[in-house]
PDB file of C-alpha atoms and ligand atoms in Angstrom:
ATOM      1  CA  MET A   1     -13.508   8.725  -3.218  1.00  0.00           C
ATOM      2  CA  SER A   2     -13.971  11.763  -0.968  1.00  0.00           C
ATOM      3  CA  GLY A   3     -17.741  11.932  -1.655  1.00  0.00           C
ATOM      4  CA  ASP A   4     -18.091   8.227  -0.910  1.00  0.00           C
ATOM      5  CA  ALA A   5     -16.065   8.529   2.299  1.00  0.00           C
ATOM      6  CA  THR A   6     -18.254  11.445   3.397  1.00  0.00           C
ATOM      7  CA  ARG A   7     -21.371   9.398   2.710  1.00  0.00           C
ATOM      8  CA  LEU A   8     -20.051   6.423   4.701  1.00  0.00           C
ATOM      9  CA  ALA A   9     -19.024   8.774   7.527  1.00  0.00           C
ATOM     10  CA  GLU A  10     -22.601  10.090   7.655  1.00  0.00           C
ATOM     11  CA  LEU A  11     -23.938   6.541   7.739  1.00  0.00           C
ATOM     12  CA  PHE A  12     -21.639   5.694  10.692  1.00  0.00           C
ATOM     13  CA  ASP A  13     -22.682   8.913  12.456  1.00  0.00           C
ATOM     14  CA  ARG A  14     -26.362   8.006  12.111  1.00  0.00           C
ATOM     15  CA  ALA A  15     -26.079   4.262  12.804  1.00  0.00           C
ATOM     16  CA  ARG A  16     -27.246   2.770  16.092  1.00  0.00           C
ATOM     17  CA  ARG A  17     -25.728  -0.668  15.384  1.00  0.00           C
ATOM     18  CA  ALA A  18     -22.929  -0.739  12.850  1.00  0.00           C
ATOM     19  CA  VAL A  19     -21.348  -4.089  12.050  1.00  0.00           C
ATOM     20  CA  ALA A  20     -18.136  -4.576  10.057  1.00  0.00           C
ATOM     21  CA  PHE A  21     -17.631  -7.723   8.001  1.00  0.00           C
ATOM     22  CA  THR A  22     -14.032  -8.258   6.940  1.00  0.00           C
ATOM     23  CA  GLY A  23     -12.242 -10.518   4.479  1.00  0.00           C
ATOM     24  CA  ALA A  24      -8.704 -11.157   3.337  1.00  0.00           C
ATOM     25  CA  GLY A  25      -8.618  -7.756   1.570  1.00  0.00           C
ATOM     26  CA  VAL A  26      -8.534  -5.974   4.923  1.00  0.00           C
ATOM     27  CA  SER A  27      -5.150  -7.572   5.646  1.00  0.00           C
ATOM     28  CA  THR A  28      -3.424  -7.194   2.258  1.00  0.00           C
ATOM     29  CA  GLU A  29      -2.162  -3.765   3.376  1.00  0.00           C
ATOM     30  CA  SER A  30      -0.454  -5.661   6.228  1.00  0.00           C
ATOM     31  CA  GLY A  31       1.399  -7.795   3.680  1.00  0.00           C
ATOM     32  CA  ILE A  32      -0.787 -10.929   3.861  1.00  0.00           C
ATOM     33  CA  PRO A  33      -1.839 -11.839   0.302  1.00  0.00           C
ATOM     34  CA  ASP A  34      -5.526 -12.586  -0.253  1.00  0.00           C
ATOM     35  CA  PHE A  35      -6.654 -15.728  -2.043  1.00  0.00           C
ATOM     36  CA  ARG A  36      -8.174 -14.411  -5.237  1.00  0.00           C
ATOM     37  CA  SER A  37      -6.318 -11.274  -6.341  1.00  0.00           C
ATOM     38  CA  PRO A  38      -3.658 -11.784  -9.036  1.00  0.00           C
ATOM     39  CA  GLY A  39      -0.562 -13.103  -7.263  1.00  0.00           C
ATOM     40  CA  GLY A  40      -2.755 -14.365  -4.380  1.00  0.00           C
ATOM     41  CA  ILE A  41      -2.386 -17.768  -2.709  1.00  0.00           C
ATOM     42  CA  TRP A  42      -4.469 -19.650  -5.302  1.00  0.00           C
ATOM     43  CA  ASP A  43      -2.143 -18.552  -8.084  1.00  0.00           C
ATOM     44  CA  ARG A  44       0.534 -20.640  -6.363  1.00  0.00           C
ATOM     45  CA  PHE A  45      -1.386 -23.541  -4.789  1.00  0.00           C
ATOM     46  CA  ASP A  46      -4.373 -25.611  -5.925  1.00  0.00           C
ATOM     47  CA  PRO A  47      -7.306 -24.973  -3.532  1.00  0.00           C
ATOM     48  CA  ASN A  48      -8.784 -28.415  -4.257  1.00  0.00           C
ATOM     49  CA  GLU A  49      -5.891 -30.070  -2.442  1.00  0.00           C
ATOM     50  CA  PHE A  50      -6.471 -28.279   0.862  1.00  0.00           C
ATOM     51  CA  THR A  51      -9.792 -29.780   1.896  1.00  0.00           C
ATOM     52  CA  TYR A  52     -10.819 -31.070   5.316  1.00  0.00           C
ATOM     53  CA  ALA A  53     -11.313 -34.536   3.777  1.00  0.00           C
ATOM     54  CA  ASN A  54      -7.736 -34.584   2.457  1.00  0.00           C
ATOM     55  CA  PHE A  55      -6.337 -33.376   5.780  1.00  0.00           C
ATOM     56  CA  ILE A  56      -8.212 -35.962   7.847  1.00  0.00           C
ATOM     57  CA  GLY A  57      -8.054 -38.719   5.241  1.00  0.00           C
ATOM     58  CA  SER A  58      -4.359 -39.165   4.540  1.00  0.00           C
ATOM     59  CA  LEU A  59      -0.858 -38.501   5.760  1.00  0.00           C
ATOM     60  CA  GLU A  60      -0.079 -37.123   2.295  1.00  0.00           C
ATOM     61  CA  GLY A  61      -2.978 -34.638   2.620  1.00  0.00           C
ATOM     62  CA  ARG A  62      -1.604 -33.425   5.969  1.00  0.00           C
ATOM     63  CA  ARG A  63       1.924 -33.147   4.580  1.00  0.00           C
ATOM     64  CA  LYS A  64       0.627 -30.994   1.698  1.00  0.00           C
ATOM     65  CA  TYR A  65      -1.341 -28.821   4.124  1.00  0.00           C
ATOM     66  CA  TRP A  66       1.658 -28.170   6.361  1.00  0.00           C
ATOM     67  CA  GLU A  67       3.795 -27.456   3.288  1.00  0.00           C
ATOM     68  CA  LEU A  68       1.371 -24.623   2.479  1.00  0.00           C
ATOM     69  CA  GLY A  69       1.373 -23.619   6.155  1.00  0.00           C
ATOM     70  CA  ARG A  70       5.140 -23.262   6.114  1.00  0.00           C
ATOM     71  CA  VAL A  71       4.699 -20.628   3.395  1.00  0.00           C
ATOM     72  CA  THR A  72       1.641 -18.807   4.760  1.00  0.00           C
ATOM     73  CA  TYR A  73       1.995 -18.854   8.540  1.00  0.00           C
ATOM     74  CA  PRO A  74       5.347 -16.994   8.809  1.00  0.00           C
ATOM     75  CA  VAL A  75       3.752 -14.177   6.781  1.00  0.00           C
ATOM     76  CA  ILE A  76       0.788 -14.066   9.179  1.00  0.00           C
ATOM     77  CA  ARG A  77       3.085 -14.172  12.217  1.00  0.00           C
ATOM     78  CA  ALA A  78       5.150 -11.238  10.934  1.00  0.00           C
ATOM     79  CA  ALA A  79       2.153  -9.097   9.906  1.00  0.00           C
ATOM     80  CA  ARG A  80       1.109  -6.004  11.858  1.00  0.00           C
ATOM     81  CA  PRO A  81      -2.308  -4.294  11.828  1.00  0.00           C
ATOM     82  CA  ASN A  82      -2.852  -1.628   9.168  1.00  0.00           C
ATOM     83  CA  ALA A  83      -4.990   1.515   8.907  1.00  0.00           C
ATOM     84  CA  ALA A  84      -8.167  -0.532   8.313  1.00  0.00           C
ATOM     85  CA  HIS A  85      -7.724  -2.544  11.535  1.00  0.00           C
ATOM     86  CA  VAL A  86      -6.850   0.634  13.438  1.00  0.00           C
ATOM     87  CA  ALA A  87      -9.921   2.437  12.053  1.00  0.00           C
ATOM     88  CA  LEU A  88     -12.218  -0.283  13.410  1.00  0.00           C
ATOM     89  CA  VAL A  89     -10.576   0.040  16.835  1.00  0.00           C
ATOM     90  CA  GLU A  90     -11.134   3.803  16.638  1.00  0.00           C
ATOM     91  CA  LEU A  91     -14.814   3.270  15.737  1.00  0.00           C
ATOM     92  CA  HIS A  92     -15.127   0.929  18.716  1.00  0.00           C
ATOM     93  CA  GLY A  93     -13.477   3.577  20.936  1.00  0.00           C
ATOM     94  CA  ARG A  94     -16.055   6.125  19.755  1.00  0.00           C
ATOM     95  CA  ASP A  95     -18.794   3.589  20.553  1.00  0.00           C
ATOM     96  CA  ARG A  96     -19.769   3.395  16.858  1.00  0.00           C
ATOM     97  CA  LEU A  97     -19.148  -0.330  16.264  1.00  0.00           C
ATOM     98  CA  ASP A  98     -21.315  -3.189  17.467  1.00  0.00           C
ATOM     99  CA  CYS A  99     -18.854  -5.892  16.384  1.00  0.00           C
ATOM    100  CA  CYS A 100     -16.544  -7.094  13.643  1.00  0.00           C
ATOM    101  CA  ILE A 101     -17.425 -10.360  11.913  1.00  0.00           C
ATOM    102  CA  THR A 102     -14.314 -11.633  10.172  1.00  0.00           C
ATOM    103  CA  GLN A 103     -13.446 -14.365   7.706  1.00  0.00           C
ATOM    104  CA  ASN A 104      -9.797 -13.735   8.482  1.00  0.00           C
ATOM    105  CA  ILE A 105      -7.683 -16.138  10.452  1.00  0.00           C
ATOM    106  CA  ASP A 106      -4.789 -13.777  11.160  1.00  0.00           C
ATOM    107  CA  GLY A 107      -5.891 -12.312  14.515  1.00  0.00           C
ATOM    108  CA  LEU A 108      -4.996  -8.766  13.366  1.00  0.00           C
ATOM    109  CA  HIS A 109      -8.251  -7.191  14.594  1.00  0.00           C
ATOM    110  CA  GLN A 110      -7.379  -8.300  18.120  1.00  0.00           C
ATOM    111  CA  ALA A 111      -3.705  -7.364  17.644  1.00  0.00           C
ATOM    112  CA  ALA A 112      -4.863  -3.839  16.715  1.00  0.00           C
ATOM    113  CA  GLY A 113      -6.746  -3.608  20.002  1.00  0.00           C
ATOM    114  CA  LEU A 114     -10.316  -4.680  19.261  1.00  0.00           C
ATOM    115  CA  PRO A 115     -11.514  -6.591  22.346  1.00  0.00           C
ATOM    116  CA  PRO A 116     -11.735 -10.344  21.552  1.00  0.00           C
ATOM    117  CA  GLU A 117     -15.440 -10.395  22.456  1.00  0.00           C
ATOM    118  CA  LYS A 118     -16.059  -7.845  19.680  1.00  0.00           C
ATOM    119  CA  VAL A 119     -14.488 -10.107  17.027  1.00  0.00           C
ATOM    120  CA  ILE A 120     -16.513 -12.995  15.620  1.00  0.00           C
ATOM    121  CA  GLU A 121     -14.175 -15.358  13.775  1.00  0.00           C
ATOM    122  CA  LEU A 122     -16.050 -17.378  11.148  1.00  0.00           C
ATOM    123  CA  HIS A 123     -13.062 -19.325   9.867  1.00  0.00           C
ATOM    124  CA  GLY A 124     -11.096 -19.824  13.066  1.00  0.00           C
ATOM    125  CA  ASN A 125      -7.623 -18.594  13.933  1.00  0.00           C
ATOM    126  CA  ALA A 126      -4.286 -19.603  12.416  1.00  0.00           C
ATOM    127  CA  THR A 127      -2.264 -18.922  15.534  1.00  0.00           C
ATOM    128  CA  ARG A 128      -3.651 -21.945  17.388  1.00  0.00           C
ATOM    129  CA  ALA A 129      -3.810 -25.717  16.818  1.00  0.00           C
ATOM    130  CA  ARG A 130      -5.466 -28.647  18.574  1.00  0.00           C
ATOM    131  CA  CYS A 131      -5.196 -32.433  18.777  1.00  0.00           C
ATOM    132  CA  LEU A 132      -8.279 -33.970  17.166  1.00  0.00           C
ATOM    133  CA  ALA A 133      -8.101 -37.002  19.516  1.00  0.00           C
ATOM    134  CA  CYS A 134      -7.434 -35.622  23.018  1.00  0.00           C
ATOM    135  CA  SER A 135      -8.133 -31.886  22.347  1.00  0.00           C
ATOM    136  CA  ALA A 136      -4.742 -30.803  23.713  1.00  0.00           C
ATOM    137  CA  ALA A 137      -4.148 -27.205  22.630  1.00  0.00           C
ATOM    138  CA  TYR A 138      -0.917 -26.069  20.978  1.00  0.00           C
ATOM    139  CA  THR A 139       0.252 -22.754  19.639  1.00  0.00           C
ATOM    140  CA  ARG A 140       0.957 -22.600  15.951  1.00  0.00           C
ATOM    141  CA  ASP A 141       4.516 -21.599  16.856  1.00  0.00           C
ATOM    142  CA  GLU A 142       4.956 -24.931  18.676  1.00  0.00           C
ATOM    143  CA  VAL A 143       3.672 -26.839  15.651  1.00  0.00           C
ATOM    144  CA  HIS A 144       6.003 -24.922  13.331  1.00  0.00           C
ATOM    145  CA  ALA A 145       8.965 -25.707  15.575  1.00  0.00           C
ATOM    146  CA  TRP A 146       8.127 -29.420  15.038  1.00  0.00           C
ATOM    147  CA  LEU A 147       7.862 -28.812  11.268  1.00  0.00           C
ATOM    148  CA  GLU A 148      11.235 -27.059  11.244  1.00  0.00           C
ATOM    149  CA  ALA A 149      12.717 -29.998  13.182  1.00  0.00           C
ATOM    150  CA  GLY A 150      11.756 -32.257  10.270  1.00  0.00           C
ATOM    151  CA  ASP A 151       8.317 -33.625  11.200  1.00  0.00           C
ATOM    152  CA  ALA A 152       6.318 -33.089   7.979  1.00  0.00           C
ATOM    153  CA  ALA A 153       2.898 -33.877   9.535  1.00  0.00           C
ATOM    154  CA  PRO A 154       3.070 -33.368  13.307  1.00  0.00           C
ATOM    155  CA  THR A 155       1.119 -35.559  15.716  1.00  0.00           C
ATOM    156  CA  CYS A 156       0.153 -34.866  19.321  1.00  0.00           C
ATOM    157  CA  PRO A 157       3.087 -35.383  21.733  1.00  0.00           C
ATOM    158  CA  ALA A 158       0.569 -36.419  24.422  1.00  0.00           C
ATOM    159  CA  CYS A 159      -1.463 -39.068  22.570  1.00  0.00           C
ATOM    160  CA  GLY A 160      -0.226 -39.389  18.957  1.00  0.00           C
ATOM    161  CA  GLY A 161      -3.479 -37.953  17.498  1.00  0.00           C
ATOM    162  CA  ILE A 162      -3.707 -35.704  14.456  1.00  0.00           C
ATOM    163  CA  VAL A 163      -2.834 -32.070  15.192  1.00  0.00           C
ATOM    164  CA  LYS A 164      -4.964 -29.642  13.187  1.00  0.00           C
ATOM    165  CA  PRO A 165      -4.762 -25.850  12.933  1.00  0.00           C
ATOM    166  CA  ALA A 166      -7.713 -24.021  14.516  1.00  0.00           C
ATOM    167  CA  THR A 167      -8.860 -22.811  11.108  1.00  0.00           C
ATOM    168  CA  VAL A 168     -11.864 -23.987   9.101  1.00  0.00           C
ATOM    169  CA  LEU A 169     -10.652 -25.957   6.084  1.00  0.00           C
ATOM    170  CA  PHE A 170     -12.609 -26.266   2.814  1.00  0.00           C
ATOM    171  CA  GLY A 171     -15.425 -28.744   3.344  1.00  0.00           C
ATOM    172  CA  GLU A 172     -15.228 -28.519   7.141  1.00  0.00           C
ATOM    173  CA  ALA A 173     -18.268 -27.596   9.231  1.00  0.00           C
ATOM    174  CA  MET A 174     -18.433 -23.945  10.257  1.00  0.00           C
ATOM    175  CA  PRO A 175     -18.205 -23.132  13.985  1.00  0.00           C
ATOM    176  CA  GLU A 176     -21.889 -23.194  14.963  1.00  0.00           C
ATOM    177  CA  GLY A 177     -21.676 -20.660  17.779  1.00  0.00           C
ATOM    178  CA  ALA A 178     -19.815 -18.083  15.699  1.00  0.00           C
ATOM    179  CA  MET A 179     -22.159 -18.501  12.722  1.00  0.00           C
ATOM    180  CA  ALA A 180     -25.285 -18.150  14.890  1.00  0.00           C
ATOM    181  CA  GLU A 181     -23.866 -15.081  16.639  1.00  0.00           C
ATOM    182  CA  ALA A 182     -22.831 -13.508  13.313  1.00  0.00           C
ATOM    183  CA  GLU A 183     -26.274 -14.088  11.845  1.00  0.00           C
ATOM    184  CA  ARG A 184     -27.966 -12.597  14.912  1.00  0.00           C
ATOM    185  CA  ARG A 185     -25.732  -9.499  14.930  1.00  0.00           C
ATOM    186  CA  ALA A 186     -26.235  -9.075  11.158  1.00  0.00           C
ATOM    187  CA  ARG A 187     -30.015  -9.144  11.544  1.00  0.00           C
ATOM    188  CA  GLU A 188     -29.879  -6.585  14.358  1.00  0.00           C
ATOM    189  CA  ALA A 189     -27.553  -4.214  12.481  1.00  0.00           C
ATOM    190  CA  ASP A 190     -28.820  -1.026  10.866  1.00  0.00           C
ATOM    191  CA  LEU A 191     -25.501  -0.472   9.050  1.00  0.00           C
ATOM    192  CA  PHE A 192     -23.476  -3.403   7.674  1.00  0.00           C
ATOM    193  CA  VAL A 193     -20.097  -2.591   6.113  1.00  0.00           C
ATOM    194  CA  VAL A 194     -18.183  -5.204   4.123  1.00  0.00           C
ATOM    195  CA  LEU A 195     -14.439  -4.495   3.931  1.00  0.00           C
ATOM    196  CA  GLY A 196     -12.125  -6.407   1.575  1.00  0.00           C
ATOM    197  CA  SER A 197     -14.112  -9.522   0.757  1.00  0.00           C
ATOM    198  CA  SER A 198     -14.800 -11.121  -2.614  1.00  0.00           C
ATOM    199  CA  LEU A 199     -18.096 -12.375  -1.103  1.00  0.00           C
ATOM    200  CA  VAL A 200     -17.839 -15.669  -2.949  1.00  0.00           C
ATOM    201  CA  VAL A 201     -16.973 -17.892   0.029  1.00  0.00           C
ATOM    202  CA  TYR A 202     -20.134 -19.490   1.415  1.00  0.00           C
ATOM    203  CA  PRO A 203     -21.754 -19.793   3.896  1.00  0.00           C
ATOM    204  CA  ALA A 204     -19.950 -16.672   5.215  1.00  0.00           C
ATOM    205  CA  ALA A 205     -21.195 -14.605   2.261  1.00  0.00           C
ATOM    206  CA  TYR A 206     -24.804 -15.184   3.378  1.00  0.00           C
ATOM    207  CA  ILE A 207     -24.196 -12.972   6.411  1.00  0.00           C
ATOM    208  CA  PRO A 208     -24.341  -9.613   4.515  1.00  0.00           C
ATOM    209  CA  LEU A 209     -27.511 -10.858   2.817  1.00  0.00           C
ATOM    210  CA  HIS A 210     -29.112 -11.573   6.200  1.00  0.00           C
ATOM    211  CA  ALA A 211     -28.288  -8.010   7.234  1.00  0.00           C
ATOM    212  CA  ARG A 212     -29.734  -6.548   4.012  1.00  0.00           C
ATOM    213  CA  GLU A 213     -32.904  -8.637   4.233  1.00  0.00           C
ATOM    214  CA  ALA A 214     -33.440  -7.527   7.836  1.00  0.00           C
ATOM    215  CA  GLY A 215     -33.265  -3.878   6.753  1.00  0.00           C
ATOM    216  CA  ALA A 216     -29.649  -2.808   7.274  1.00  0.00           C
ATOM    217  CA  THR A 217     -27.975  -0.362   4.932  1.00  0.00           C
ATOM    218  CA  LEU A 218     -25.385  -2.450   3.091  1.00  0.00           C
ATOM    219  CA  VAL A 219     -22.029  -0.891   2.151  1.00  0.00           C
ATOM    220  CA  ILE A 220     -19.291  -2.748   0.270  1.00  0.00           C
ATOM    221  CA  VAL A 221     -15.721  -1.421   0.295  1.00  0.00           C
ATOM    222  CA  ASN A 222     -13.634  -3.603  -2.010  1.00  0.00           C
ATOM    223  CA  LEU A 223     -11.003  -3.278  -4.726  1.00  0.00           C
ATOM    224  CA  ALA A 224     -12.795  -5.623  -7.143  1.00  0.00           C
ATOM    225  CA  PRO A 225     -16.495  -6.047  -7.968  1.00  0.00           C
ATOM    226  CA  THR A 226     -18.451  -8.577  -5.864  1.00  0.00           C
ATOM    227  CA  PRO A 227     -21.598 -10.589  -6.642  1.00  0.00           C
ATOM    228  CA  LEU A 228     -23.487  -8.560  -3.992  1.00  0.00           C
ATOM    229  CA  ASP A 229     -22.649  -5.096  -5.387  1.00  0.00           C
ATOM    230  CA  ALA A 230     -26.071  -4.852  -7.049  1.00  0.00           C
ATOM    231  CA  ARG A 231     -27.752  -5.405  -3.642  1.00  0.00           C
ATOM    232  CA  ALA A 232     -25.644  -2.778  -1.838  1.00  0.00           C
ATOM    233  CA  ASP A 233     -26.754   0.756  -1.006  1.00  0.00           C
ATOM    234  CA  LEU A 234     -23.222   2.052  -1.462  1.00  0.00           C
ATOM    235  CA  VAL A 235     -20.233   0.445  -3.195  1.00  0.00           C
ATOM    236  CA  ILE A 236     -16.810   2.030  -2.698  1.00  0.00           C
ATOM    237  CA  ARG A 237     -14.058   0.779  -4.938  1.00  0.00           C
ATOM    238  CA  GLY A 238     -10.720   1.257  -3.162  1.00  0.00           C
ATOM    239  CA  ARG A 239      -8.322   0.274  -0.405  1.00  0.00           C
ATOM    240  CA  ALA A 240      -9.978  -0.472   2.912  1.00  0.00           C
ATOM    241  CA  GLY A 241      -7.282   1.247   5.011  1.00  0.00           C
ATOM    242  CA  GLN A 242      -7.246   4.439   2.982  1.00  0.00           C
ATOM    243  CA  ILE A 243     -11.025   4.671   2.818  1.00  0.00           C
ATOM    244  CA  MET A 244     -11.660   3.928   6.486  1.00  0.00           C
ATOM    245  CA  SER A 245      -9.054   6.530   7.527  1.00  0.00           C
ATOM    246  CA  ALA A 246     -10.859   9.089   5.340  1.00  0.00           C
ATOM    247  CA  VAL A 247     -14.210   8.042   6.832  1.00  0.00           C
ATOM    248  CA  LEU A 248     -12.961   8.608  10.401  1.00  0.00           C
ATOM    249  CA  GLU A 249     -11.713  12.098   9.504  1.00  0.00           C
ATOM    250  CA  ARG A 250     -15.138  12.986   8.139  1.00  0.00           C
ATOM    251  CA  MET A 251     -17.231  11.713  11.038  1.00  0.00           C
ATOM    252  CA  ASP A 252     -18.829  14.166  13.486  1.00  0.00           C
ATOM    253  CA  ARG A 253     -17.867  12.185  16.572  1.00  0.00           C
TER     254      ARG A 253
HETATM  255  P1  NAD B   1     -10.681 -13.203  -1.091  1.00  0.00           P
HETATM  256  O1  NAD B   1      -9.232 -13.446  -1.229  1.00  0.00           O
HETATM  257  O2  NAD B   1     -11.643 -14.110  -1.751  1.00  0.00           O
HETATM  258  O3  NAD B   1     -11.047 -11.729  -1.581  1.00  0.00           O
HETATM  259  C1  NAD B   1     -10.382 -10.618  -1.098  1.00  0.00           C
HETATM  260  C2  NAD B   1     -11.016  -9.392  -1.748  1.00  0.00           C
HETATM  261  O4  NAD B   1     -10.406  -8.249  -1.180  1.00  0.00           O
HETATM  262  C3  NAD B   1     -10.806  -9.324  -3.264  1.00  0.00           C
HETATM  263  O5  NAD B   1     -12.056  -9.131  -3.888  1.00  0.00           O
HETATM  264  C4  NAD B   1      -9.869  -8.124  -3.461  1.00  0.00           C
HETATM  265  O6  NAD B   1     -10.226  -7.370  -4.606  1.00  0.00           O
HETATM  266  C5  NAD B   1     -10.121  -7.324  -2.217  1.00  0.00           C
HETATM  267  N1  NAD B   1      -8.990  -6.558  -1.726  1.00  0.00           N
HETATM  268  C6  NAD B   1      -7.671  -6.884  -1.718  1.00  0.00           C
HETATM  269  N2  NAD B   1      -6.955  -5.930  -1.103  1.00  0.00           N
HETATM  270  C7  NAD B   1      -7.841  -4.964  -0.723  1.00  0.00           C
HETATM  271  C8  NAD B   1      -7.722  -3.740  -0.029  1.00  0.00           C
HETATM  272  N3  NAD B   1      -6.542  -3.277   0.381  1.00  0.00           N
HETATM  273  N4  NAD B   1      -8.843  -3.027   0.219  1.00  0.00           N
HETATM  274  C9  NAD B   1     -10.059  -3.454  -0.209  1.00  0.00           C
HETATM  275  N5  NAD B   1     -10.244  -4.617  -0.890  1.00  0.00           N
HETATM  276  C10 NAD B   1      -9.137  -5.363  -1.117  1.00  0.00           C
HETATM  277  O7  NAD B   1     -10.926 -13.090   0.464  1.00  0.00           O
HETATM  278  P2  NAD B   1     -12.180 -13.458   1.315  1.00  0.00           P
HETATM  279  O8  NAD B   1     -13.419 -12.942   0.685  1.00  0.00           O
HETATM  280  O9  NAD B   1     -11.865 -13.075   2.694  1.00  0.00           O
HETATM  281  O10 NAD B   1     -12.260 -15.058   1.239  1.00  0.00           O
HETATM  282  C11 NAD B   1     -11.125 -15.878   1.245  1.00  0.00           C
HETATM  283  C12 NAD B   1     -11.018 -16.791   2.443  1.00  0.00           C
HETATM  284  O11 NAD B   1      -9.648 -16.979   2.654  1.00  0.00           O
HETATM  285  C13 NAD B   1     -11.526 -16.209   3.697  1.00  0.00           C
HETATM  286  O12 NAD B   1     -12.583 -16.961   4.097  1.00  0.00           O
HETATM  287  C14 NAD B   1     -10.405 -16.298   4.725  1.00  0.00           C
HETATM  288  O13 NAD B   1     -10.739 -17.302   5.661  1.00  0.00           O
HETATM  289  C15 NAD B   1      -9.237 -16.808   4.004  1.00  0.00           C
HETATM  290  N6  NAD B   1      -8.042 -15.943   4.000  1.00  0.00           N
HETATM  291  C16 NAD B   1      -7.703 -15.253   5.114  1.00  0.00           C
HETATM  292  C17 NAD B   1      -6.582 -14.448   5.099  1.00  0.00           C
HETATM  293  C18 NAD B   1      -6.236 -13.694   6.353  1.00  0.00           C
HETATM  294  O14 NAD B   1      -6.614 -14.134   7.436  1.00  0.00           O
HETATM  295  N7  NAD B   1      -5.578 -12.553   6.238  1.00  0.00           N
HETATM  296  C19 NAD B   1      -5.792 -14.346   3.957  1.00  0.00           C
HETATM  297  C20 NAD B   1      -6.156 -15.087   2.821  1.00  0.00           C
HETATM  298  C21 NAD B   1      -7.300 -15.879   2.859  1.00  0.00           C
END
């Protein structure tokens, strides 16, 4: 690991535009399970049930969604940033990070201190919700208070519309602005570092490929192999927090 960390430290030292691309694996050290590791969310719930079509299409679909939310959101709410989140803030402080493109919905990059404008959220944010009819905004805490009070599929107190979390569900359109910005930043990067992503969720997983095609050095830091490992210049198998802490120690500045 130490040779790999030294190599990544050198790449950060040399980079003019380094972009981080994070997935659920960057938050497992904060206690939020990822989706695909053994014991992850999809070992306990069936992903096919949690589609946008099911959420919009039926009361039963929304009930199922919020049932999952009652398990997952309290874990997200209680989580605190870990060494990987802190390392990215440190890189930003040293002026070595252009931005962080994240698939995560937990808000931990911002909680660690990365300025919100430096975080591009591809899959939305679990701490907010919105009425699909009148666009009234609610915090996720408000929605969960309604759930706890016995409302299994909350509707908007203002207009009765469907209240949906501000996350991108399976089968839902990606946020256009965030995707376009992520693609642009990826193409302009000279160093693109994937941290804790299985790289199987599309279209997000195209972003590292855009970076590679445009000439960036591609680094993948992940516990398990990914389909893009063969395209990467450096693959580091290990924990994102541990590796990024080692990288910071080895950097010149
Ligand atoms: P994923 O669950 O598909 O893959 C996570 C990857 O991270 C795995 O390959 C695993 O081996 C690796 N990993 C786990 N712990 C690690 C660690 N400490 N260091 C390095 N690697 C580690 O996650 P994904 O690729 O982000 O895609 C799943 C989707 O689920 C995402 O789009 C995201 O929206 C959502 N999700 C988000 C959260 C969150 O916000 N924290 C949690 C679960 C799922």
